[in-house]
């Protein structure tokens, strides 16, 4: 065993699987980009209060799972457990909401939650997320959900479901909260749960313990308390999703793990991932910017779990074999060929071809092994004869077909492109 190991419960990607990770992450990002979202790159740590105020004290994320420490200046710092609160901090700090609305942003990177590690649940994990800030518009809700759905579809995923619900506007939530608090006050609960319910009574819908679950079965659900405006908004979102051929189920008991949600909320679950089946989720957040000291501007967004989406792609066997494939691998078998090959490599790379060569004096056998391992499309074995005759053979690795060429760069490029 090596002297050092990665910290417990973190996800790591290295070749060859890092190729799949990169493919999944970039495909998820691509859908945000074609929809007009632009990159926001933020620190992975923030003032702890950004999360305790933004995400909410009643959540597991804030109360149990944050990596919080004091920095050398005595400030309380937290590694970001999610992306939305940090984006809002940046929007407020840099007055981004004073320009053209909506502000459409995407991000991608590592997030940190001190959870109990298991397959698909990590302490450092990766998300691709988007946020659309500025309007409370059903069209934007549908757009955000559609981007997530499109990105799963463009990966070739089929075995997943979309659950949606609405948490309504503040009037609807107020009416529901009154009845829910009254209902909860009659239940038999331990003190910690009562305290949690006081902070956010909706949390009890999310409690995994049987004794709480059974008592919550007949609890009033928010969807039955939506006022006219909230109903109209949610109906329009559903209509738009139907127009876009996006299948969904309404789940009125769905509770997201973060407190800032209002209005439309949603979760995508994959059928083959067992208990950690959530591959992405999000929703609208009316009060978040206000709670962080900004203007009262609404937004909506999602976070997609890259680690889990990758697992889903593996489970459905939809990962491409040739992402990032090298076009040509040169195997030089003499000193002269090594020098010639090195120059050829530079010229082909300059022309935009992905290529590599065998380094070290490994001879034909070692060089071919390296070519094989690289996953290259073509291999070119280069010796003194090839150089003196100006003739070479490009071997297609998938079936051994051989194409003849001279060693001129334009001809090699032409052969690689036309075959
Ligand atoms: P979230 O539902 O907490 O939402 O996380 C989004 C996704 O990140 C989950 O669906 C899951 O795929 C992945 N994920 C979460 N925790 C872990 C973990 N410990 N290990 C592996 N994957 C994990 C948010 O984070 C919100 N900020 C999303 C959002 C953006 N809402 C509005 N805007």
Tab-separated table of C-alpha atoms and ligand atoms in Angstrom:
chain	number	residue	atom	x	y	z
A	1	UNK	CA	0.000	0.000	0.000
A	2	UNK	CA	1.332	3.466	-0.823
A	3	UNK	CA	2.282	5.729	2.060
A	4	UNK	CA	-0.370	8.309	1.187
A	5	UNK	CA	-3.935	7.813	0.101
A	6	UNK	CA	-6.524	10.335	-1.078
A	7	UNK	CA	-8.793	11.540	1.748
A	8	UNK	CA	-11.714	9.213	2.505
A	9	UNK	CA	-14.749	9.456	0.248
A	10	UNK	CA	-13.448	11.713	-2.527
A	11	UNK	CA	-13.924	10.969	-6.215
A	12	UNK	CA	-10.820	10.934	-8.419
A	13	UNK	CA	-10.471	10.518	-12.177
A	14	UNK	CA	-7.350	9.450	-14.031
A	15	UNK	CA	-6.781	7.829	-17.433
A	16	UNK	CA	-8.454	5.968	-18.977
A	17	UNK	CA	-11.682	6.763	-17.048
A	18	UNK	CA	-10.910	10.510	-16.812
A	19	UNK	CA	-11.673	10.559	-20.535
A	20	UNK	CA	-15.254	9.484	-19.794
A	21	UNK	CA	-15.510	12.021	-16.979
A	22	UNK	CA	-14.358	14.802	-19.316
A	23	UNK	CA	-16.812	13.685	-22.011
A	24	UNK	CA	-19.769	13.683	-19.591
A	25	UNK	CA	-18.851	17.028	-18.007
A	26	UNK	CA	-18.299	18.726	-21.381
A	27	UNK	CA	-21.541	17.335	-22.829
A	28	UNK	CA	-23.471	18.699	-19.838
A	29	UNK	CA	-21.783	22.093	-20.245
A	30	UNK	CA	-22.448	22.141	-24.016
A	31	UNK	CA	-26.226	22.283	-23.513
A	32	UNK	CA	-25.885	25.317	-21.230
A	33	UNK	CA	-23.664	27.055	-23.763
A	34	UNK	CA	-26.001	26.547	-26.729
A	35	UNK	CA	-28.754	28.088	-24.593
A	36	UNK	CA	-26.843	31.323	-23.991
A	37	UNK	CA	-25.392	30.652	-20.540
A	38	UNK	CA	-21.920	32.053	-19.873
A	39	UNK	CA	-19.172	30.847	-17.576
A	40	UNK	CA	-18.863	32.036	-13.998
A	41	UNK	CA	-15.723	30.806	-12.237
A	42	UNK	CA	-15.843	31.279	-8.473
A	43	UNK	CA	-13.717	30.466	-5.420
A	44	UNK	CA	-14.213	27.006	-3.929
A	45	UNK	CA	-14.368	28.584	-0.487
A	46	UNK	CA	-16.542	31.401	0.796
A	47	UNK	CA	-17.358	33.213	4.014
A	48	UNK	CA	-19.289	30.558	6.022
A	49	UNK	CA	-22.297	32.875	6.331
A	50	UNK	CA	-22.877	32.792	2.558
A	51	UNK	CA	-23.975	29.175	3.023
A	52	UNK	CA	-25.489	29.265	6.514
A	53	UNK	CA	-27.752	32.171	5.474
A	54	UNK	CA	-28.202	31.164	1.861
A	55	UNK	CA	-28.714	27.398	2.102
A	56	UNK	CA	-30.410	27.451	5.534
A	57	UNK	CA	-29.614	26.261	9.054
A	58	UNK	CA	-32.287	23.539	9.010
A	59	UNK	CA	-30.598	21.615	6.195
A	60	UNK	CA	-28.271	18.650	6.662
A	61	UNK	CA	-25.869	20.400	4.313
A	62	UNK	CA	-25.393	23.353	6.685
A	63	UNK	CA	-25.959	21.673	10.052
A	64	UNK	CA	-23.853	18.529	9.492
A	65	UNK	CA	-21.954	18.471	6.230
A	66	UNK	CA	-19.928	21.640	5.785
A	67	UNK	CA	-16.139	21.674	5.758
A	68	UNK	CA	-15.683	24.775	7.880
A	69	UNK	CA	-12.409	26.106	9.240
A	70	UNK	CA	-10.820	29.264	10.489
A	71	UNK	CA	-8.295	30.811	8.122
A	72	UNK	CA	-5.075	32.459	9.239
A	73	UNK	CA	-6.860	35.774	9.643
A	74	UNK	CA	-9.411	34.269	12.055
A	75	UNK	CA	-12.237	34.286	9.471
A	76	UNK	CA	-14.710	31.406	9.249
A	77	UNK	CA	-14.358	29.843	5.816
A	78	UNK	CA	-16.349	26.984	4.254
A	79	UNK	CA	-15.541	24.825	1.239
A	80	UNK	CA	-18.526	25.292	-1.088
A	81	UNK	CA	-21.123	22.526	-0.553
A	82	UNK	CA	-23.155	23.824	-3.515
A	83	UNK	CA	-22.958	26.520	-6.165
A	84	UNK	CA	-26.037	28.726	-6.004
A	85	UNK	CA	-25.290	30.744	-2.839
A	86	UNK	CA	-21.791	31.624	-4.106
A	87	UNK	CA	-23.179	32.714	-7.475
A	88	UNK	CA	-25.656	35.001	-5.680
A	89	UNK	CA	-22.865	36.441	-3.552
A	90	UNK	CA	-20.959	37.270	-6.762
A	91	UNK	CA	-24.045	38.693	-8.511
A	92	UNK	CA	-24.655	41.041	-5.568
A	93	UNK	CA	-20.991	41.962	-5.046
A	94	UNK	CA	-20.387	42.773	-8.728
A	95	UNK	CA	-23.836	44.305	-9.399
A	96	UNK	CA	-24.467	41.833	-12.198
A	97	UNK	CA	-28.220	42.236	-11.678
A	98	UNK	CA	-28.026	45.900	-12.745
A	99	UNK	CA	-27.283	44.939	-16.349
A	100	UNK	CA	-29.260	43.021	-18.939
A	101	UNK	CA	-31.678	40.485	-17.415
A	102	UNK	CA	-31.893	37.573	-17.119
A	103	UNK	CA	-28.269	36.899	-16.205
A	104	UNK	CA	-27.561	33.403	-17.487
A	105	UNK	CA	-24.553	31.705	-15.917
A	106	UNK	CA	-23.039	28.227	-15.881
A	107	UNK	CA	-20.329	26.707	-13.696
A	108	UNK	CA	-18.551	23.443	-13.288
A	109	UNK	CA	-16.242	22.212	-10.588
A	110	UNK	CA	-15.706	20.492	-7.269
A	111	UNK	CA	-18.101	20.711	-4.306
A	112	UNK	CA	-17.634	19.428	-0.783
A	113	UNK	CA	-20.008	17.788	1.683
A	114	UNK	CA	-18.924	15.752	4.721
A	115	UNK	CA	-21.432	12.965	3.997
A	116	UNK	CA	-21.115	9.278	4.802
A	117	UNK	CA	-19.304	8.014	1.690
A	118	UNK	CA	-20.842	5.272	-0.436
A	119	UNK	CA	-21.107	4.467	-4.148
A	120	UNK	CA	-22.264	7.705	-5.797
A	121	UNK	CA	-21.988	9.782	-2.619
A	122	UNK	CA	-18.681	11.543	-2.152
A	123	UNK	CA	-17.134	14.165	0.076
A	124	UNK	CA	-15.665	15.896	-2.933
A	125	UNK	CA	-17.869	15.597	-5.997
A	126	UNK	CA	-18.425	17.445	-9.251
A	127	UNK	CA	-21.354	19.452	-10.532
A	128	UNK	CA	-22.246	21.295	-13.686
A	129	UNK	CA	-24.764	23.969	-12.783
A	130	UNK	CA	-26.653	26.863	-14.325
A	131	UNK	CA	-28.460	29.860	-12.845
A	132	UNK	CA	-30.875	32.200	-14.679
A	133	UNK	CA	-31.406	35.309	-12.586
A	134	UNK	CA	-33.747	38.227	-13.105
A	135	UNK	CA	-37.241	37.097	-14.000
A	136	UNK	CA	-39.882	34.916	-12.417
A	137	UNK	CA	-41.090	33.600	-15.716
A	138	UNK	CA	-42.538	30.113	-16.428
A	139	UNK	CA	-40.694	30.127	-19.780
A	140	UNK	CA	-37.368	30.328	-17.931
A	141	UNK	CA	-38.408	27.514	-15.565
A	142	UNK	CA	-39.158	25.331	-18.584
A	143	UNK	CA	-35.918	26.362	-20.289
A	144	UNK	CA	-33.826	25.391	-17.266
A	145	UNK	CA	-35.527	22.001	-16.908
A	146	UNK	CA	-35.225	21.418	-20.665
A	147	UNK	CA	-31.490	22.130	-20.635
A	148	UNK	CA	-30.951	19.441	-17.985
A	149	UNK	CA	-33.185	17.011	-19.852
A	150	UNK	CA	-31.475	17.759	-23.194
A	151	UNK	CA	-28.063	17.214	-21.712
A	152	UNK	CA	-29.067	13.773	-20.362
A	153	UNK	CA	-30.634	12.924	-23.721
A	154	UNK	CA	-27.587	14.096	-25.657
A	155	UNK	CA	-25.520	11.651	-23.594
A	156	UNK	CA	-27.896	8.924	-24.753
A	157	UNK	CA	-29.464	8.349	-21.322
A	158	UNK	CA	-32.983	6.924	-21.297
A	159	UNK	CA	-33.597	5.319	-17.921
A	160	UNK	CA	-34.279	8.368	-15.832
A	161	UNK	CA	-37.317	10.200	-14.518
A	162	UNK	CA	-38.110	13.838	-13.886
A	163	UNK	CA	-40.111	14.786	-10.787
A	164	UNK	CA	-41.460	18.281	-10.448
A	165	UNK	CA	-43.544	20.231	-7.970
A	166	UNK	CA	-44.251	23.805	-6.986
A	167	UNK	CA	-43.588	25.378	-3.616
A	168	UNK	CA	-45.683	28.375	-4.675
A	169	UNK	CA	-45.224	32.043	-3.825
A	170	UNK	CA	-44.835	33.400	-0.293
A	171	UNK	CA	-48.606	33.744	0.225
A	172	UNK	CA	-49.165	30.076	-0.707
A	173	UNK	CA	-46.267	28.912	1.450
A	174	UNK	CA	-47.518	31.008	4.391
A	175	UNK	CA	-50.997	29.432	4.229
A	176	UNK	CA	-49.539	25.937	4.020
A	177	UNK	CA	-46.983	26.540	6.754
A	178	UNK	CA	-49.726	27.533	9.209
A	179	UNK	CA	-51.584	24.255	8.718
A	180	UNK	CA	-48.425	22.154	8.560
A	181	UNK	CA	-47.055	23.601	11.812
A	182	UNK	CA	-50.409	22.893	13.445
A	183	UNK	CA	-50.343	19.313	12.097
A	184	UNK	CA	-46.761	18.747	13.264
A	185	UNK	CA	-47.510	20.086	16.760
A	186	UNK	CA	-49.788	17.056	17.286
A	187	UNK	CA	-47.135	14.478	16.302
A	188	UNK	CA	-44.893	12.477	18.624
A	189	UNK	CA	-41.397	13.711	17.792
A	190	UNK	CA	-38.041	13.908	19.569
A	191	UNK	CA	-36.688	17.313	20.541
A	192	UNK	CA	-34.123	17.606	17.730
A	193	UNK	CA	-36.831	16.969	15.139
A	194	UNK	CA	-39.141	19.531	16.753
A	195	UNK	CA	-36.303	22.093	16.569
A	196	UNK	CA	-35.668	21.232	12.929
A	197	UNK	CA	-39.364	21.535	12.130
A	198	UNK	CA	-39.410	24.974	13.760
A	199	UNK	CA	-36.704	26.157	11.362
A	200	UNK	CA	-38.360	24.590	8.316
A	201	UNK	CA	-41.415	22.326	8.787
A	202	UNK	CA	-41.066	21.055	5.178
A	203	UNK	CA	-37.933	19.196	6.287
A	204	UNK	CA	-40.108	16.532	7.950
A	205	UNK	CA	-41.305	15.348	4.519
A	206	UNK	CA	-37.694	14.438	3.878
A	207	UNK	CA	-37.147	12.472	7.107
A	208	UNK	CA	-36.058	8.915	6.324
A	209	UNK	CA	-37.089	7.375	9.700
A	210	UNK	CA	-40.168	5.107	9.579
A	211	UNK	CA	-41.726	6.594	12.731
A	212	UNK	CA	-41.639	10.084	11.184
A	213	UNK	CA	-42.579	8.904	7.695
A	214	UNK	CA	-45.717	7.120	8.925
A	215	UNK	CA	-46.849	10.162	10.921
A	216	UNK	CA	-46.243	12.490	7.945
A	217	UNK	CA	-48.356	10.382	5.580
A	218	UNK	CA	-51.456	12.496	6.122
A	219	UNK	CA	-49.651	15.833	6.401
A	220	UNK	CA	-51.021	18.702	4.262
A	221	UNK	CA	-48.990	19.170	1.061
A	222	UNK	CA	-48.057	22.539	-0.369
A	223	UNK	CA	-49.419	21.843	-3.829
A	224	UNK	CA	-52.967	21.944	-2.351
A	225	UNK	CA	-52.334	25.468	-1.006
A	226	UNK	CA	-51.165	27.214	-4.168
A	227	UNK	CA	-52.958	30.507	-4.785
A	228	UNK	CA	-54.270	31.454	-8.226
A	229	UNK	CA	-51.032	33.106	-9.372
A	230	UNK	CA	-48.902	30.134	-8.314
A	231	UNK	CA	-51.294	27.670	-9.945
A	232	UNK	CA	-51.190	29.634	-13.207
A	233	UNK	CA	-47.388	29.729	-13.151
A	234	UNK	CA	-47.077	25.998	-12.479
A	235	UNK	CA	-49.722	25.098	-15.085
A	236	UNK	CA	-47.822	27.109	-17.697
A	237	UNK	CA	-44.535	25.344	-16.794
A	238	UNK	CA	-46.224	21.958	-17.208
A	239	UNK	CA	-47.764	23.032	-20.534
A	240	UNK	CA	-44.365	24.169	-21.838
A	241	UNK	CA	-42.694	20.919	-20.793
A	242	UNK	CA	-45.397	18.997	-22.623
A	243	UNK	CA	-44.826	21.141	-25.719
A	244	UNK	CA	-41.150	20.213	-25.530
A	245	UNK	CA	-42.033	16.493	-25.198
A	246	UNK	CA	-40.399	16.288	-21.784
A	247	UNK	CA	-41.986	13.603	-19.635
A	248	UNK	CA	-42.432	14.343	-15.945
A	249	UNK	CA	-44.303	13.235	-12.829
A	250	UNK	CA	-45.737	15.568	-10.229
A	251	UNK	CA	-44.390	14.710	-6.806
A	252	UNK	CA	-46.084	16.976	-4.229
A	253	UNK	CA	-44.045	15.476	-1.365
A	254	UNK	CA	-40.669	16.177	-2.935
A	255	UNK	CA	-38.448	18.244	-0.661
A	256	UNK	CA	-35.130	19.521	-1.895
A	257	UNK	CA	-32.182	19.374	0.503
A	258	UNK	CA	-31.622	23.137	0.484
A	259	UNK	CA	-33.872	25.753	2.099
A	260	UNK	CA	-33.844	28.507	-0.505
A	261	UNK	CA	-36.372	26.966	-2.886
A	262	UNK	CA	-39.685	28.564	-3.855
A	263	UNK	CA	-42.004	27.987	-6.832
A	264	UNK	CA	-41.015	25.353	-9.399
A	265	UNK	CA	-38.633	22.661	-8.091
A	266	UNK	CA	-37.453	19.474	-9.783
A	267	UNK	CA	-35.261	16.402	-9.504
A	268	UNK	CA	-33.957	13.878	-12.018
A	269	UNK	CA	-33.564	10.294	-10.801
A	270	UNK	CA	-31.787	7.512	-12.621
A	271	UNK	CA	-33.309	4.021	-12.466
A	272	UNK	CA	-30.058	2.046	-12.244
A	273	UNK	CA	-28.146	3.888	-9.514
A	274	UNK	CA	-29.629	2.411	-6.329
A	275	UNK	CA	-29.984	4.659	-3.307
A	276	UNK	CA	-27.922	7.573	-4.708
A	277	UNK	CA	-30.164	7.955	-7.717
A	278	UNK	CA	-30.391	11.770	-7.891
A	279	UNK	CA	-28.457	12.799	-10.991
A	280	UNK	CA	-29.526	16.440	-10.846
A	281	UNK	CA	-31.961	18.836	-9.297
A	282	UNK	CA	-32.841	22.439	-8.892
A	283	UNK	CA	-35.566	25.010	-8.703
A	284	UNK	CA	-36.553	28.599	-8.227
A	285	UNK	CA	-35.322	30.712	-5.334
A	286	UNK	CA	-37.237	33.966	-4.768
A	287	UNK	CA	-35.754	35.097	-1.474
A	288	UNK	CA	-32.129	33.973	-1.774
A	289	UNK	CA	-30.627	37.190	-3.097
A	290	UNK	CA	-32.511	39.212	-0.502
A	291	UNK	CA	-31.297	36.946	2.308
A	292	UNK	CA	-27.700	37.581	1.222
A	293	UNK	CA	-28.197	41.360	1.298
A	294	UNK	CA	-29.049	41.903	-2.378
A	295	UNK	CA	-32.077	43.175	-4.247
A	296	UNK	CA	-35.260	41.151	-4.311
A	297	UNK	CA	-34.529	39.354	-7.574
A	298	UNK	CA	-35.769	35.871	-8.377
A	299	UNK	CA	-33.724	33.141	-10.054
A	300	UNK	CA	-33.830	29.500	-11.018
A	301	UNK	CA	-31.124	26.934	-11.704
A	302	UNK	CA	-29.922	23.382	-11.376
A	303	UNK	CA	-26.916	21.333	-10.332
A	304	UNK	CA	-26.151	18.094	-12.168
A	305	UNK	CA	-23.917	15.549	-10.429
A	306	UNK	CA	-21.173	14.701	-12.938
A	307	UNK	CA	-19.973	11.652	-10.937
A	308	UNK	CA	-23.456	10.162	-10.874
A	309	UNK	CA	-24.262	11.022	-14.492
A	310	UNK	CA	-21.039	9.230	-15.446
A	311	UNK	CA	-22.161	6.188	-13.430
A	312	UNK	CA	-25.548	6.331	-15.186
A	313	UNK	CA	-23.814	6.440	-18.596
A	314	UNK	CA	-21.744	3.402	-17.592
A	315	UNK	CA	-24.856	1.569	-16.388
A	316	UNK	CA	-26.660	2.286	-19.690
A	317	UNK	CA	-23.480	1.627	-21.685
A	318	UNK	CA	-23.718	4.839	-23.704
A	319	UNK	CA	-20.141	6.147	-23.446
A	320	UNK	CA	-18.368	6.601	-26.784
A	321	UNK	CA	-15.196	4.577	-27.340
A	322	UNK	CA	-13.380	7.269	-29.284
A	323	UNK	CA	-13.729	10.527	-27.346
A	324	UNK	CA	-10.342	12.330	-27.397
A	325	UNK	CA	-8.990	9.606	-29.697
A	326	UNK	CA	-5.487	10.189	-31.026
A	327	UNK	CA	-5.414	10.301	-34.859
A	328	UNK	CA	-1.891	9.028	-35.346
A	329	UNK	CA	0.780	7.393	-33.194
A	330	UNK	CA	4.334	7.289	-34.525
A	331	UNK	CA	6.579	4.354	-33.591
A	332	UNK	CA	10.205	5.191	-34.501
A	333	UNK	CA	12.526	2.187	-34.515
A	334	UNK	CA	15.919	3.816	-35.246
A	335	UNK	CA	17.747	6.919	-33.993
A	336	UNK	CA	17.252	8.695	-37.332
A	337	UNK	CA	13.541	7.797	-37.314
A	338	UNK	CA	13.248	9.191	-33.813
A	339	UNK	CA	14.554	12.580	-34.956
A	340	UNK	CA	12.469	12.541	-38.146
A	341	UNK	CA	9.379	11.376	-36.259
A	342	UNK	CA	9.734	14.107	-33.666
A	343	UNK	CA	9.671	16.790	-36.392
A	344	UNK	CA	6.777	15.110	-38.201
A	345	UNK	CA	4.845	14.979	-34.922
A	346	UNK	CA	5.294	18.748	-34.414
A	347	UNK	CA	4.106	19.527	-37.958
A	348	UNK	CA	1.025	17.304	-37.689
A	349	UNK	CA	0.124	18.792	-34.330
A	350	UNK	CA	0.504	22.284	-35.789
A	351	UNK	CA	-1.989	21.264	-38.472
A	352	UNK	CA	-4.454	20.352	-35.708
A	353	UNK	CA	-4.081	16.574	-35.678
A	354	UNK	CA	-4.054	14.765	-32.375
A	355	UNK	CA	-0.883	12.711	-32.417
A	356	UNK	CA	1.746	11.215	-30.212
A	357	UNK	CA	4.827	9.020	-30.485
A	358	UNK	CA	6.642	6.303	-28.598
A	359	UNK	CA	9.337	7.814	-26.412
A	360	UNK	CA	12.357	5.981	-25.043
A	361	UNK	CA	14.193	3.473	-27.188
A	362	UNK	CA	11.578	0.768	-26.963
A	363	UNK	CA	11.932	-0.782	-30.411
A	364	UNK	CA	9.045	-2.108	-32.463
A	365	UNK	CA	7.393	-4.323	-29.841
A	366	UNK	CA	7.456	-1.752	-27.037
A	367	UNK	CA	6.430	1.002	-29.461
A	368	UNK	CA	3.423	-0.967	-30.735
A	369	UNK	CA	2.367	-1.681	-27.163
A	370	UNK	CA	2.454	2.065	-26.459
A	371	UNK	CA	0.439	2.712	-29.643
A	372	UNK	CA	-2.157	0.171	-28.549
A	373	UNK	CA	-2.452	1.678	-25.094
A	374	UNK	CA	-2.883	5.191	-26.482
A	375	UNK	CA	-6.104	4.082	-28.228
A	376	UNK	CA	-4.903	5.718	-31.469
A	377	UNK	CA	-6.819	5.435	-34.739
A	378	UNK	CA	-3.719	5.005	-36.942
A	379	UNK	CA	-0.129	3.929	-36.262
A	380	UNK	CA	2.908	4.770	-38.373
A	381	UNK	CA	6.011	2.601	-37.889
A	382	UNK	CA	9.025	4.627	-38.945
A	383	UNK	CA	12.476	3.180	-39.763
A	384	UNK	CA	15.436	4.194	-41.951
A	385	UNK	CA	13.887	2.467	-44.991
A	386	UNK	CA	10.713	4.541	-44.790
A	387	UNK	CA	12.769	7.718	-44.603
A	388	UNK	CA	15.102	6.881	-47.513
A	389	UNK	CA	12.265	5.656	-49.779
A	390	UNK	CA	9.834	8.390	-48.665
A	391	UNK	CA	7.136	5.715	-48.321
A	392	UNK	CA	5.218	4.682	-45.252
A	393	UNK	CA	2.148	2.774	-44.151
A	394	UNK	CA	-0.623	4.050	-41.913
A	395	UNK	CA	-2.160	1.153	-40.054
A	396	UNK	CA	-5.805	1.437	-38.987
A	397	UNK	CA	-5.755	-0.078	-35.511
A	398	UNK	CA	-9.394	-1.200	-35.420
A	399	UNK	CA	-9.051	-3.758	-38.248
A	400	UNK	CA	-5.422	-3.710	-39.398
A	401	UNK	CA	-6.178	-2.089	-42.804
A	402	UNK	CA	-3.073	-0.446	-44.230
A	403	UNK	CA	-2.968	2.797	-46.243
A	404	UNK	CA	0.148	3.743	-48.212
A	405	UNK	CA	1.443	7.286	-48.131
A	406	UNK	CA	4.609	9.315	-48.638
A	407	UNK	CA	6.055	11.068	-45.600
A	408	UNK	CA	4.895	14.487	-46.789
A	409	UNK	CA	2.766	16.217	-44.164
A	410	UNK	CA	-0.012	17.314	-46.575
A	411	UNK	CA	-0.356	13.752	-47.900
A	412	UNK	CA	-0.507	12.194	-44.429
A	413	UNK	CA	-3.095	14.796	-43.428
A	414	UNK	CA	-5.144	14.102	-46.532
A	415	UNK	CA	-5.017	10.320	-45.946
A	416	UNK	CA	-6.025	10.710	-42.290
A	417	UNK	CA	-8.921	12.928	-43.230
A	418	UNK	CA	-10.260	10.918	-46.159
A	419	UNK	CA	-10.181	7.561	-44.379
B	1	LIG	P1	-28.352	19.323	-4.954
B	1	LIG	O1	-29.607	18.565	-5.265
B	1	LIG	O2	-27.949	19.406	-3.547
B	1	LIG	O3	-28.589	20.781	-5.551
B	1	LIG	O4	-27.174	18.738	-5.807
B	1	LIG	C1	-27.261	18.599	-7.200
B	1	LIG	C2	-26.717	17.253	-7.637
B	1	LIG	O5	-25.367	17.094	-7.177
B	1	LIG	C3	-27.446	16.048	-7.056
B	1	LIG	O6	-28.601	15.743	-7.808
B	1	LIG	C4	-26.391	14.966	-7.185
B	1	LIG	O7	-26.393	14.440	-8.493
B	1	LIG	C5	-25.103	15.730	-6.958
B	1	LIG	N1	-24.600	15.510	-5.586
B	1	LIG	C6	-25.002	16.130	-4.459
B	1	LIG	N2	-24.323	15.669	-3.378
B	1	LIG	C7	-23.465	14.727	-3.845
B	1	LIG	C8	-22.476	13.873	-3.239
B	1	LIG	N3	-22.220	13.918	-1.933
B	1	LIG	N4	-21.797	13.013	-4.030
B	1	LIG	C9	-22.031	12.959	-5.374
B	1	LIG	N5	-22.932	13.750	-5.992
B	1	LIG	C10	-23.646	14.616	-5.251
B	1	LIG	C11	-27.678	21.779	-5.490
B	1	LIG	O8	-26.525	21.652	-5.173
B	1	LIG	C12	-28.246	23.117	-5.947
B	1	LIG	N6	-27.197	24.157	-5.817
B	1	LIG	C13	-28.771	23.037	-7.357
B	1	LIG	C14	-29.358	24.316	-7.819
B	1	LIG	C15	-28.800	25.244	-8.609
B	1	LIG	N7	-30.557	24.772	-7.458
B	1	LIG	C16	-30.751	25.951	-8.018
B	1	LIG	N8	-29.676	26.251	-8.699
